[in-house]
Amino acid sequence: MAKTKTHYVCQSCGRTAAKALGKCPQCGEWDTYVEELLEGSAPSRGKAKGLTAASKPMLLADVNGGGEGRLLLSIGEFARVLGGGVVPGSLVLIGGDPGIGKSTLLLQTAMEMAPRGTVLYVSGEESPGQIKMRAERLLGAGGASNGLADGLLLVTETNMDAILQHVRDVKPSILIIDSIQTVYDPELDSSAGSVTQLRECADQFRQLAKGTGLPIFLIGHVTKEGVIAGPRLLEHMVDTVLYLEGDRFQSYRLLRAVKNRFGATAEVGVFEMAAGGMIEVPNPSEAFLAERVVNAPGSAIAVTMEGTRPLLVEVQGLTSPTAFGNPRRSANGIDPNRLLLISAVLARRLGLKLGEQDIFVNVVGGLRISEPAADLAMAAAIASSVKDTPLRADTVLIGEVGLSGELRAVPQTAARLREAKALGFKAAVLPKRLRTGEELPKGIELREARTLKEGLVLGMVGKG
Ligand code: TYD
Ligand code: MG
């Protein structure tokens, strides 16, 4: 193939690269790469293919960069998930269900960044008119404070070559691709959104980012059926993978980092989808608890760690006699298998009669809890509903439930307790500490329990 016989050389400094780069990483000149035939044409056997000057070993001490010089973002929750700002040359993938707010969040970001440098927003999904309407909506409701800044350029384009040409012409300081599934490389036969196209186009964006230091955001849709040809496929190719989640019918949105070469993973930013776009929720625990009905049976407060941040959430349980057939177990925001396990432990170890009860568990606010630390709260919510007895309103419940009905310790207890205390909770039911390592905060009563049974007694009103 012709591709293996040529390489690209910067006409300004002589640096070579396997692909034509927009901006030369060595001399910083734009548009200087010209294709040249490799000497001796076909590479001889035994010689590594594609060995160019770019892959010369260098002393670690001489390598510059290393996460320095991040571009600051005033959307704090977004910056937090990215690990503190946008890293030059980083390739960031933002996945999520259609309609969840990916375009909105990135348009807001673009509008916010534009006064500090050109932002190129490439859309393959919406016309510039539609994007303008959205931008005006964001402006009108105060979701973006900078006005329609000069630095924000829109283009409707899906052809990879054309996009690269626009980047060369515009020389943006941030590039946003909405979405990667609509981009296609005309040299490939397969259609846009196919596995081949996704891989190839993402790889070209990766080279562009690495070669020029341009940070690139790729939007990717996750679809229930088409998971294969979606963001999952690209996860290993990019530096950072963020997922925007949440219930479409509820207003909270969680931006979660599942991979981050430049920061902590599992970090979560919380937003509310409002009339003015994605509004940051700086104190999510407060927001998640806002609508709680105090002293209602079936309501328990769990403390879950989302990345480095503890979040207080209400877990609701409802039991109701089964009308016919098998009893139902329905979980919203919690792993259904975890619900089955907890129900079984409640039935077998505590003797609760759940055999002819439908059980519903719901995590308020559209949050999805994947941590076993919320087991105790879930069990307590169910038990509280069965017994029609409320849980103590000023108490949080922390702990993993084991199959023997024992309560197991969970990590980062101190951080959880601090958050509970900060929100005015007076007590916490938690697993009895066998090792005293972590120093726990003072000013919140610790009610330690060895078993789920003990924990429920300590957590319920009028007992313990
Ligand atoms: P969008 O960003 O287009 O989602 P995605 O790019 O992930 O597919 O968001 C679409 C939804 O957001 C749509 O249902 C309308 C709603 N929305 C608001 O609630 N407020 C707003 O200010 C905007 C722009 C959109
Ligand atoms: Mg969109």
Short mmCIF file of C-alpha atoms and ligand atoms in Angstrom, two decimals:
data_model
loop_
_atom_site.label_atom_id
_atom_site.label_comp_id
_atom_site.label_asym_id
_atom_site.label_seq_id
_atom_site.Cartn_x
_atom_site.Cartn_y
_atom_site.Cartn_z
CA MET A 1 0.00 0.00 0.00
CA ALA A 2 1.15 3.48 -0.80
CA LYS A 3 0.62 4.58 2.80
CA THR A 4 3.55 2.56 4.13
CA LYS A 5 5.95 4.10 1.63
CA THR A 6 5.41 7.74 2.46
CA HIS A 7 5.70 9.93 5.46
CA TYR A 8 5.11 13.60 6.17
CA VAL A 9 7.81 16.16 6.78
CA CYS A 10 7.53 19.60 8.27
CA GLN A 11 8.84 22.08 5.75
CA SER A 12 9.75 24.46 8.52
CA CYS A 13 11.78 22.34 10.92
CA GLY A 14 12.15 18.98 9.24
CA ARG A 15 10.22 16.97 11.79
CA THR A 16 8.68 13.85 10.33
CA ALA A 17 5.37 12.23 11.13
CA ALA A 18 3.29 9.34 9.88
CA LYS A 19 0.37 11.63 9.13
CA ALA A 20 -0.02 15.21 8.01
CA LEU A 21 -0.29 17.28 11.15
CA GLY A 22 -2.13 20.58 11.30
CA LYS A 23 0.28 22.22 13.68
CA CYS A 24 3.86 21.07 14.06
CA PRO A 25 4.51 20.04 17.68
CA GLN A 26 8.18 20.87 17.27
CA CYS A 27 8.26 24.34 15.70
CA GLY A 28 4.63 25.33 16.22
CA GLU A 29 4.08 26.26 12.56
CA TRP A 30 0.76 25.47 10.94
CA ASP A 31 0.15 23.60 7.74
CA THR A 32 3.76 22.83 7.00
CA TYR A 33 3.60 19.06 6.53
CA VAL A 34 4.16 17.73 3.05
CA GLU A 35 3.99 14.12 2.01
CA GLU A 36 7.32 12.60 0.99
CA LEU A 37 8.38 9.23 -0.28
CA LEU A 38 10.30 7.23 2.30
CA GLU A 39 13.86 6.46 1.21
CA GLY A 40 14.23 2.99 -0.26
CA SER A 41 10.41 2.90 -0.63
CA ALA A 42 9.19 -0.37 0.92
CA PRO A 43 10.54 -0.72 4.44
CA SER A 44 13.09 -3.50 4.68
CA ARG A 45 12.31 -6.47 6.86
CA GLY A 46 13.72 -6.35 10.35
CA LYS A 47 13.30 -2.61 10.45
CA ALA A 48 10.40 -1.48 12.56
CA LYS A 49 7.60 0.01 10.51
CA GLY A 50 6.70 3.60 11.11
CA LEU A 51 9.83 4.39 13.11
CA THR A 52 10.13 8.11 12.76
CA ALA A 53 11.88 10.92 14.57
CA ALA A 54 8.79 11.31 16.70
CA SER A 55 9.49 8.06 18.51
CA LYS A 56 13.03 8.89 19.57
CA PRO A 57 13.73 7.86 23.18
CA MET A 58 14.31 10.85 25.41
CA LEU A 59 15.20 11.43 29.02
CA LEU A 60 12.19 11.51 31.28
CA ALA A 61 13.61 14.61 32.91
CA ASP A 62 13.63 16.37 29.53
CA VAL A 63 10.01 15.61 28.74
CA ASN A 64 7.93 18.71 29.17
CA GLY A 65 4.24 18.87 29.85
CA GLY A 66 2.78 16.51 32.42
CA GLY A 67 -0.65 17.96 33.02
CA GLU A 68 0.60 21.52 33.31
CA GLY A 69 -1.17 24.45 31.77
CA ARG A 70 -4.74 23.29 32.00
CA LEU A 71 -7.33 25.62 30.52
CA LEU A 72 -9.60 26.73 33.29
CA LEU A 73 -13.32 26.20 33.11
CA SER A 74 -15.72 28.32 35.06
CA ILE A 75 -18.24 25.48 35.07
CA GLY A 76 -16.80 24.10 38.28
CA GLU A 77 -18.57 20.76 38.26
CA PHE A 78 -17.28 20.04 34.76
CA ALA A 79 -13.74 21.07 35.70
CA ARG A 80 -13.90 18.84 38.75
CA VAL A 81 -14.75 15.79 36.68
CA LEU A 82 -11.97 16.57 34.23
CA GLY A 83 -9.51 16.73 37.11
CA GLY A 84 -9.23 20.51 37.31
CA GLY A 85 -9.55 21.86 33.78
CA VAL A 86 -8.94 21.03 30.14
CA VAL A 87 -5.53 19.50 29.46
CA PRO A 88 -3.91 20.63 26.19
CA GLY A 89 -3.80 17.82 23.66
CA SER A 90 -6.36 15.76 25.52
CA LEU A 91 -9.05 13.75 23.81
CA VAL A 92 -12.21 13.64 25.91
CA LEU A 93 -15.19 11.45 25.12
CA ILE A 94 -18.58 12.41 26.51
CA GLY A 95 -21.14 9.65 26.27
CA GLY A 96 -24.77 9.46 27.25
CA ASP A 97 -28.26 8.64 26.12
CA PRO A 98 -29.76 10.80 23.39
CA GLY A 99 -31.50 13.84 24.84
CA ILE A 100 -29.69 13.72 28.16
CA GLY A 101 -27.97 17.09 27.62
CA LYS A 102 -24.56 16.44 26.07
CA SER A 103 -24.91 19.08 23.36
CA THR A 104 -26.29 21.56 25.86
CA LEU A 105 -23.40 21.08 28.27
CA LEU A 106 -20.77 21.40 25.57
CA LEU A 107 -22.40 24.39 23.94
CA GLN A 108 -22.42 26.09 27.32
CA THR A 109 -18.77 25.20 27.74
CA ALA A 110 -17.99 26.50 24.28
CA MET A 111 -19.79 29.78 24.95
CA GLU A 112 -17.93 30.12 28.19
CA MET A 113 -14.49 29.38 26.72
CA ALA A 114 -14.89 31.39 23.52
CA PRO A 115 -13.79 34.78 24.87
CA ARG A 116 -10.46 33.24 25.80
CA GLY A 117 -9.73 31.56 22.48
CA THR A 118 -11.45 30.29 19.38
CA VAL A 119 -13.76 27.34 19.92
CA LEU A 120 -14.76 25.32 16.88
CA TYR A 121 -18.06 23.49 17.35
CA VAL A 122 -18.58 20.91 14.63
CA SER A 123 -22.08 19.53 14.51
CA GLY A 124 -23.26 16.66 12.40
CA GLU A 125 -26.61 16.54 14.11
CA GLU A 126 -28.04 20.02 14.12
CA SER A 127 -28.02 22.98 11.78
CA PRO A 128 -26.29 26.21 12.82
CA GLY A 129 -29.79 27.70 13.15
CA GLN A 130 -30.83 25.09 15.69
CA ILE A 131 -27.62 25.59 17.62
CA LYS A 132 -28.11 29.32 17.59
CA MET A 133 -31.60 28.85 19.00
CA ARG A 134 -30.21 26.73 21.79
CA ALA A 135 -27.49 29.28 22.47
CA GLU A 136 -30.05 32.04 22.68
CA ARG A 137 -32.12 29.96 25.02
CA LEU A 138 -29.08 29.49 27.22
CA LEU A 139 -28.34 33.20 27.10
CA GLY A 140 -31.92 34.23 27.72
CA ALA A 141 -32.14 32.23 30.90
CA GLY A 142 -28.73 33.26 32.10
CA GLY A 143 -27.13 29.85 31.65
CA ALA A 144 -24.15 31.39 29.88
CA SER A 145 -22.94 34.74 30.96
CA ASN A 146 -20.61 35.77 28.19
CA GLY A 147 -23.04 36.62 25.45
CA LEU A 148 -22.53 35.31 21.95
CA ALA A 149 -18.80 35.73 21.95
CA ASP A 150 -16.75 36.34 18.83
CA GLY A 151 -14.62 33.29 19.39
CA LEU A 152 -17.32 30.68 18.90
CA LEU A 153 -17.41 29.18 15.43
CA LEU A 154 -20.03 26.71 14.26
CA VAL A 155 -19.90 24.42 11.30
CA THR A 156 -22.18 21.65 10.14
CA GLU A 157 -19.84 19.02 8.78
CA THR A 158 -19.46 15.28 8.92
CA ASN A 159 -16.60 14.68 6.48
CA MET A 160 -13.39 13.97 8.37
CA ASP A 161 -11.17 15.59 5.76
CA ALA A 162 -13.26 18.73 5.74
CA ILE A 163 -13.19 18.90 9.53
CA LEU A 164 -9.39 18.64 9.55
CA GLN A 165 -9.24 21.35 6.89
CA HIS A 166 -11.45 23.61 9.04
CA VAL A 167 -9.15 23.01 11.98
CA ARG A 168 -6.16 24.03 9.86
CA ASP A 169 -7.98 27.16 8.68
CA VAL A 170 -9.49 28.22 11.98
CA LYS A 171 -6.69 27.10 14.32
CA PRO A 172 -9.05 26.75 17.26
CA SER A 173 -7.94 26.40 20.84
CA ILE A 174 -10.73 23.90 21.53
CA LEU A 175 -12.51 21.55 19.16
CA ILE A 176 -15.91 20.01 19.87
CA ILE A 177 -17.30 17.21 17.72
CA ASP A 178 -21.03 16.58 18.05
CA SER A 179 -21.16 13.64 17.55
CA ILE A 180 -18.39 11.21 16.66
CA GLN A 181 -21.03 8.85 15.27
CA THR A 182 -21.85 11.28 12.48
CA VAL A 183 -18.26 11.77 11.30
CA TYR A 184 -16.99 9.68 8.40
CA ASP A 185 -13.71 9.28 6.61
CA PRO A 186 -14.46 9.34 2.85
CA GLU A 187 -11.59 6.95 2.17
CA LEU A 188 -13.41 4.15 3.96
CA ASP A 189 -16.28 2.24 2.44
CA SER A 190 -18.31 1.76 5.58
CA SER A 191 -21.01 4.18 6.65
CA ALA A 192 -20.79 6.80 9.39
CA GLY A 193 -21.24 5.35 12.86
CA SER A 194 -19.88 1.93 11.92
CA VAL A 195 -17.14 0.36 13.97
CA THR A 196 -14.50 0.98 11.31
CA GLN A 197 -15.48 4.60 10.88
CA LEU A 198 -15.66 5.27 14.60
CA ARG A 199 -12.23 3.78 15.20
CA GLU A 200 -10.57 5.45 12.26
CA CYS A 201 -12.06 8.88 12.88
CA ALA A 202 -11.36 8.76 16.61
CA ASP A 203 -7.81 7.77 15.82
CA GLN A 204 -7.41 10.74 13.51
CA PHE A 205 -8.72 13.05 16.21
CA ARG A 206 -6.30 11.44 18.63
CA GLN A 207 -3.40 12.14 16.33
CA LEU A 208 -4.61 15.68 15.80
CA ALA A 209 -4.82 16.24 19.56
CA LYS A 210 -1.45 14.68 20.32
CA GLY A 211 0.26 16.27 17.34
CA THR A 212 -0.94 19.82 17.89
CA GLY A 213 -1.84 20.08 21.57
CA LEU A 214 -5.43 20.91 20.65
CA PRO A 215 -7.92 19.66 23.24
CA ILE A 216 -10.80 17.81 21.60
CA PHE A 217 -14.19 16.86 23.01
CA LEU A 218 -16.01 14.05 21.25
CA ILE A 219 -19.69 13.53 21.93
CA GLY A 220 -20.88 9.94 21.61
CA HIS A 221 -24.35 8.50 21.95
CA VAL A 222 -25.01 5.38 23.90
CA THR A 223 -27.96 3.46 22.65
CA LYS A 224 -29.48 0.45 24.31
CA GLU A 225 -29.14 -1.70 21.19
CA GLY A 226 -26.11 -0.16 19.55
CA VAL A 227 -23.75 -0.25 22.50
CA ILE A 228 -21.11 -1.95 20.40
CA ALA A 229 -20.66 0.83 17.92
CA GLY A 230 -20.81 3.45 20.62
CA PRO A 231 -18.54 5.14 23.12
CA ARG A 232 -17.50 1.82 24.70
CA LEU A 233 -15.53 1.02 21.59
CA LEU A 234 -13.59 4.26 21.88
CA GLU A 235 -12.84 4.17 25.57
CA HIS A 236 -9.33 2.82 25.22
CA MET A 237 -8.42 5.34 22.51
CA VAL A 238 -9.18 8.50 24.43
CA ASP A 239 -7.65 10.08 27.52
CA THR A 240 -10.82 10.74 29.40
CA VAL A 241 -14.25 9.14 29.28
CA LEU A 242 -17.16 10.95 30.84
CA TYR A 243 -20.73 9.73 30.97
CA LEU A 244 -23.67 12.00 31.43
CA GLU A 245 -26.39 10.11 33.21
CA GLY A 246 -29.68 10.71 34.85
CA ASP A 247 -33.32 10.04 34.43
CA ARG A 248 -34.66 11.91 31.43
CA PHE A 249 -37.81 12.66 33.34
CA GLN A 250 -36.00 14.04 36.33
CA SER A 251 -33.91 17.11 36.32
CA TYR A 252 -30.64 15.95 37.87
CA ARG A 253 -27.75 15.00 35.62
CA LEU A 254 -24.57 13.34 36.75
CA LEU A 255 -21.38 13.74 34.80
CA ARG A 256 -19.23 10.82 35.78
CA ALA A 257 -15.59 10.15 34.88
CA VAL A 258 -15.10 6.46 34.19
CA LYS A 259 -11.58 6.90 32.87
CA ASN A 260 -9.24 9.81 33.28
CA ARG A 261 -5.57 9.95 32.48
CA PHE A 262 -5.42 13.42 34.02
CA GLY A 263 -7.38 13.04 37.23
CA ALA A 264 -9.30 10.78 39.57
CA THR A 265 -11.80 8.41 38.05
CA ALA A 266 -15.28 7.96 39.47
CA GLU A 267 -15.40 11.71 40.05
CA VAL A 268 -18.90 13.05 39.65
CA GLY A 269 -20.27 16.46 38.76
CA VAL A 270 -23.90 17.19 39.48
CA PHE A 271 -26.07 19.40 37.30
CA GLU A 272 -29.69 20.27 37.03
CA MET A 273 -31.25 20.52 33.59
CA ALA A 274 -33.20 23.74 33.80
CA ALA A 275 -34.64 26.27 31.39
CA GLY A 276 -31.22 27.92 31.22
CA GLY A 277 -29.36 24.73 30.40
CA MET A 278 -27.21 22.69 32.71
CA ILE A 279 -27.00 24.47 36.03
CA GLU A 280 -24.36 23.37 38.50
CA VAL A 281 -25.53 21.89 41.76
CA PRO A 282 -22.76 22.78 44.16
CA ASN A 283 -24.29 21.02 47.14
CA PRO A 284 -25.95 17.91 45.73
CA SER A 285 -26.74 16.23 49.05
CA GLU A 286 -28.91 19.16 50.00
CA ALA A 287 -30.66 19.04 46.64
CA PHE A 288 -31.25 15.30 46.79
CA LEU A 289 -32.83 15.60 50.23
CA ALA A 290 -34.88 18.72 49.52
CA GLU A 291 -38.20 16.98 48.90
CA ARG A 292 -37.89 14.42 51.63
CA VAL A 293 -40.94 13.87 53.82
CA VAL A 294 -39.54 13.55 57.32
CA ASN A 295 -40.91 10.69 59.43
CA ALA A 296 -42.53 8.88 56.52
CA PRO A 297 -42.19 5.09 56.74
CA GLY A 298 -40.00 3.63 54.03
CA SER A 299 -37.57 6.52 53.75
CA ALA A 300 -33.91 6.02 54.68
CA ILE A 301 -30.85 8.21 54.17
CA ALA A 302 -27.78 6.57 52.68
CA VAL A 303 -24.35 8.10 52.27
CA THR A 304 -22.74 7.01 49.03
CA MET A 305 -19.28 7.91 47.76
CA GLU A 306 -19.27 9.22 44.23
CA GLY A 307 -15.58 9.44 43.46
CA THR A 308 -14.03 11.46 46.23
CA ARG A 309 -17.30 13.10 47.17
CA PRO A 310 -19.79 11.74 49.68
CA LEU A 311 -23.42 12.21 48.70
CA LEU A 312 -26.45 11.86 50.91
CA VAL A 313 -29.40 10.35 49.15
CA GLU A 314 -32.83 9.23 50.12
CA VAL A 315 -33.60 5.56 49.49
CA GLN A 316 -37.30 4.79 49.47
CA GLY A 317 -38.84 1.41 50.04
CA LEU A 318 -42.44 0.39 49.56
CA THR A 319 -43.98 -2.99 50.18
CA SER A 320 -47.46 -3.89 49.18
CA PRO A 321 -49.33 -7.21 49.23
CA THR A 322 -48.98 -9.11 45.97
CA ALA A 323 -52.26 -9.11 44.10
CA PHE A 324 -51.65 -12.24 42.03
CA GLY A 325 -48.81 -14.38 40.80
CA ASN A 326 -45.21 -13.98 41.89
CA PRO A 327 -44.26 -11.10 44.13
CA ARG A 328 -42.54 -8.31 42.25
CA ARG A 329 -39.16 -6.82 43.04
CA SER A 330 -38.59 -3.51 41.37
CA ALA A 331 -35.43 -1.44 41.77
CA ASN A 332 -34.86 2.07 40.50
CA GLY A 333 -31.36 3.45 40.96
CA ILE A 334 -30.07 0.29 42.60
CA ASP A 335 -28.84 -2.99 41.18
CA PRO A 336 -31.87 -5.37 41.05
CA ASN A 337 -29.66 -8.25 42.19
CA ARG A 338 -28.71 -6.31 45.28
CA LEU A 339 -32.40 -5.82 46.01
CA LEU A 340 -33.02 -9.58 45.70
CA LEU A 341 -30.14 -10.29 48.05
CA ILE A 342 -31.24 -7.77 50.65
CA SER A 343 -34.84 -9.01 50.46
CA ALA A 344 -33.62 -12.58 51.00
CA VAL A 345 -31.53 -11.56 54.01
CA LEU A 346 -34.47 -9.63 55.48
CA ALA A 347 -36.72 -12.66 55.04
CA ARG A 348 -34.31 -15.33 56.25
CA ARG A 349 -32.30 -13.59 58.95
CA LEU A 350 -34.90 -11.23 60.33
CA GLY A 351 -37.99 -13.25 59.63
CA LEU A 352 -39.77 -10.47 57.74
CA LYS A 353 -42.70 -11.84 55.77
CA LEU A 354 -41.79 -10.67 52.30
CA GLY A 355 -42.95 -13.78 50.42
CA GLU A 356 -46.29 -12.26 49.50
CA GLN A 357 -45.19 -8.67 49.24
CA ASP A 358 -44.25 -6.68 46.18
CA ILE A 359 -41.15 -4.63 46.94
CA PHE A 360 -40.25 -1.36 45.28
CA VAL A 361 -37.04 0.50 45.95
CA ASN A 362 -36.29 3.91 44.55
CA VAL A 363 -33.29 6.20 44.84
CA VAL A 364 -34.52 9.78 44.79
CA GLY A 365 -33.11 12.28 42.30
CA GLY A 366 -32.22 9.86 39.51
CA LEU A 367 -28.96 8.85 41.12
CA ARG A 368 -27.70 5.34 40.54
CA ILE A 369 -25.98 3.76 43.52
CA SER A 370 -23.56 0.96 42.77
CA GLU A 371 -22.02 0.75 46.21
CA PRO A 372 -22.90 -1.90 48.80
CA ALA A 373 -22.50 0.82 51.44
CA ALA A 374 -26.13 1.71 50.75
CA ASP A 375 -27.32 -1.83 51.67
CA LEU A 376 -28.27 -0.90 55.21
CA ALA A 377 -30.32 2.07 54.04
CA MET A 378 -32.08 -0.06 51.42
CA ALA A 379 -32.83 -2.81 53.97
CA ALA A 380 -34.03 -0.24 56.48
CA ALA A 381 -36.31 1.41 53.92
CA ILE A 382 -37.94 -1.93 53.14
CA ALA A 383 -38.23 -2.98 56.78
CA SER A 384 -39.60 0.43 57.72
CA SER A 385 -42.32 0.09 55.10
CA VAL A 386 -43.23 -3.46 56.15
CA LYS A 387 -43.46 -2.44 59.79
CA ASP A 388 -45.04 0.90 58.93
CA THR A 389 -42.61 2.55 61.32
CA PRO A 390 -40.51 5.52 60.25
CA LEU A 391 -36.76 5.68 60.59
CA ARG A 392 -35.18 8.37 62.71
CA ALA A 393 -35.19 11.52 60.60
CA ASP A 394 -31.86 12.77 61.96
CA THR A 395 -29.94 9.56 61.31
CA VAL A 396 -28.02 8.28 58.29
CA LEU A 397 -27.51 4.58 57.63
CA ILE A 398 -24.17 3.27 56.42
CA GLY A 399 -23.08 -0.31 55.89
CA GLU A 400 -22.85 -3.32 53.65
CA VAL A 401 -25.09 -6.29 54.44
CA GLY A 402 -23.61 -9.79 54.29
CA LEU A 403 -25.47 -13.03 53.59
CA SER A 404 -25.47 -14.01 57.26
CA GLY A 405 -27.18 -10.75 58.12
CA GLU A 406 -23.98 -9.19 59.42
CA LEU A 407 -23.06 -5.56 58.83
CA ARG A 408 -19.76 -5.04 57.09
CA ALA A 409 -17.49 -2.05 57.21
CA VAL A 410 -17.32 0.29 54.23
CA PRO A 411 -14.45 2.46 53.04
CA GLN A 412 -14.14 6.18 53.75
CA THR A 413 -16.43 6.20 56.76
CA ALA A 414 -14.98 9.47 58.04
CA ALA A 415 -15.74 11.36 54.83
CA ARG A 416 -19.30 10.04 54.85
CA LEU A 417 -19.83 11.07 58.45
CA ARG A 418 -18.43 14.54 57.84
CA GLU A 419 -20.91 15.11 55.03
CA ALA A 420 -23.80 13.84 57.17
CA LYS A 421 -22.74 16.13 60.00
CA ALA A 422 -22.40 19.09 57.66
CA LEU A 423 -25.99 18.59 56.58
CA GLY A 424 -27.23 18.63 60.13
CA PHE A 425 -27.66 14.93 60.80
CA LYS A 426 -27.25 14.05 64.47
CA ALA A 427 -26.48 10.35 64.32
CA ALA A 428 -25.28 7.55 62.09
CA VAL A 429 -25.93 3.84 62.28
CA LEU A 430 -22.83 2.08 61.05
CA PRO A 431 -21.02 -1.27 61.30
CA LYS A 432 -19.18 -1.87 64.57
CA ARG A 433 -15.58 -0.94 64.04
CA LEU A 434 -13.22 -3.80 64.75
CA ARG A 435 -10.11 -1.88 63.79
CA THR A 436 -9.66 1.69 64.83
CA GLY A 437 -7.73 3.24 62.01
CA GLU A 438 -9.64 6.17 60.61
CA GLU A 439 -10.29 9.08 62.92
CA LEU A 440 -14.02 9.75 62.86
CA PRO A 441 -15.47 13.23 63.20
CA LYS A 442 -16.88 14.37 66.51
CA GLY A 443 -20.29 15.92 66.98
CA ILE A 444 -22.24 13.13 65.33
CA GLU A 445 -23.47 10.25 67.42
CA LEU A 446 -22.19 6.87 66.27
CA ARG A 447 -24.59 4.00 66.75
CA GLU A 448 -22.60 0.90 66.02
CA ALA A 449 -24.27 -2.37 65.07
CA ARG A 450 -22.85 -5.82 64.36
CA THR A 451 -25.85 -7.08 62.46
CA LEU A 452 -28.56 -5.79 60.20
CA LYS A 453 -31.05 -6.60 62.92
CA GLU A 454 -29.22 -4.42 65.45
CA GLY A 455 -28.81 -1.71 62.86
CA LEU A 456 -32.56 -1.59 62.19
CA VAL A 457 -33.34 -1.33 65.87
CA LEU A 458 -30.89 1.54 66.25
CA GLY A 459 -32.24 3.31 63.19
CA MET A 460 -35.96 3.09 63.85
CA VAL A 461 -38.08 5.54 65.73
CA GLY A 462 -39.14 4.50 69.22
CA LYS A 463 -36.58 1.73 69.59
CA GLY A 464 -32.98 1.33 70.74
P1 TYD B 1 -29.40 17.92 24.31
O1 TYD B 1 -28.26 18.69 24.83
O2 TYD B 1 -29.83 18.17 22.92
O3 TYD B 1 -29.14 16.35 24.49
P2 TYD B 1 -28.09 15.40 23.74
O4 TYD B 1 -27.13 16.23 23.00
O5 TYD B 1 -27.48 14.61 24.88
O6 TYD B 1 -28.89 14.49 22.86
O7 TYD B 1 -30.58 18.12 25.36
C1 TYD B 1 -31.85 17.98 24.94
C2 TYD B 1 -32.83 18.14 26.08
O8 TYD B 1 -32.50 19.15 27.00
C3 TYD B 1 -34.14 18.50 25.50
O9 TYD B 1 -35.08 17.56 25.95
C4 TYD B 1 -34.45 19.87 26.01
C5 TYD B 1 -33.62 19.99 27.21
N1 TYD B 1 -33.13 21.36 27.48
C6 TYD B 1 -33.52 22.01 28.65
O10 TYD B 1 -34.25 21.46 29.46
N2 TYD B 1 -33.04 23.27 28.90
C7 TYD B 1 -32.23 23.93 28.02
O11 TYD B 1 -31.82 25.07 28.28
C8 TYD B 1 -31.84 23.25 26.83
C9 TYD B 1 -30.95 23.90 25.82
C10 TYD B 1 -32.32 21.98 26.59
MG MG B 2 -26.98 16.38 20.92
#
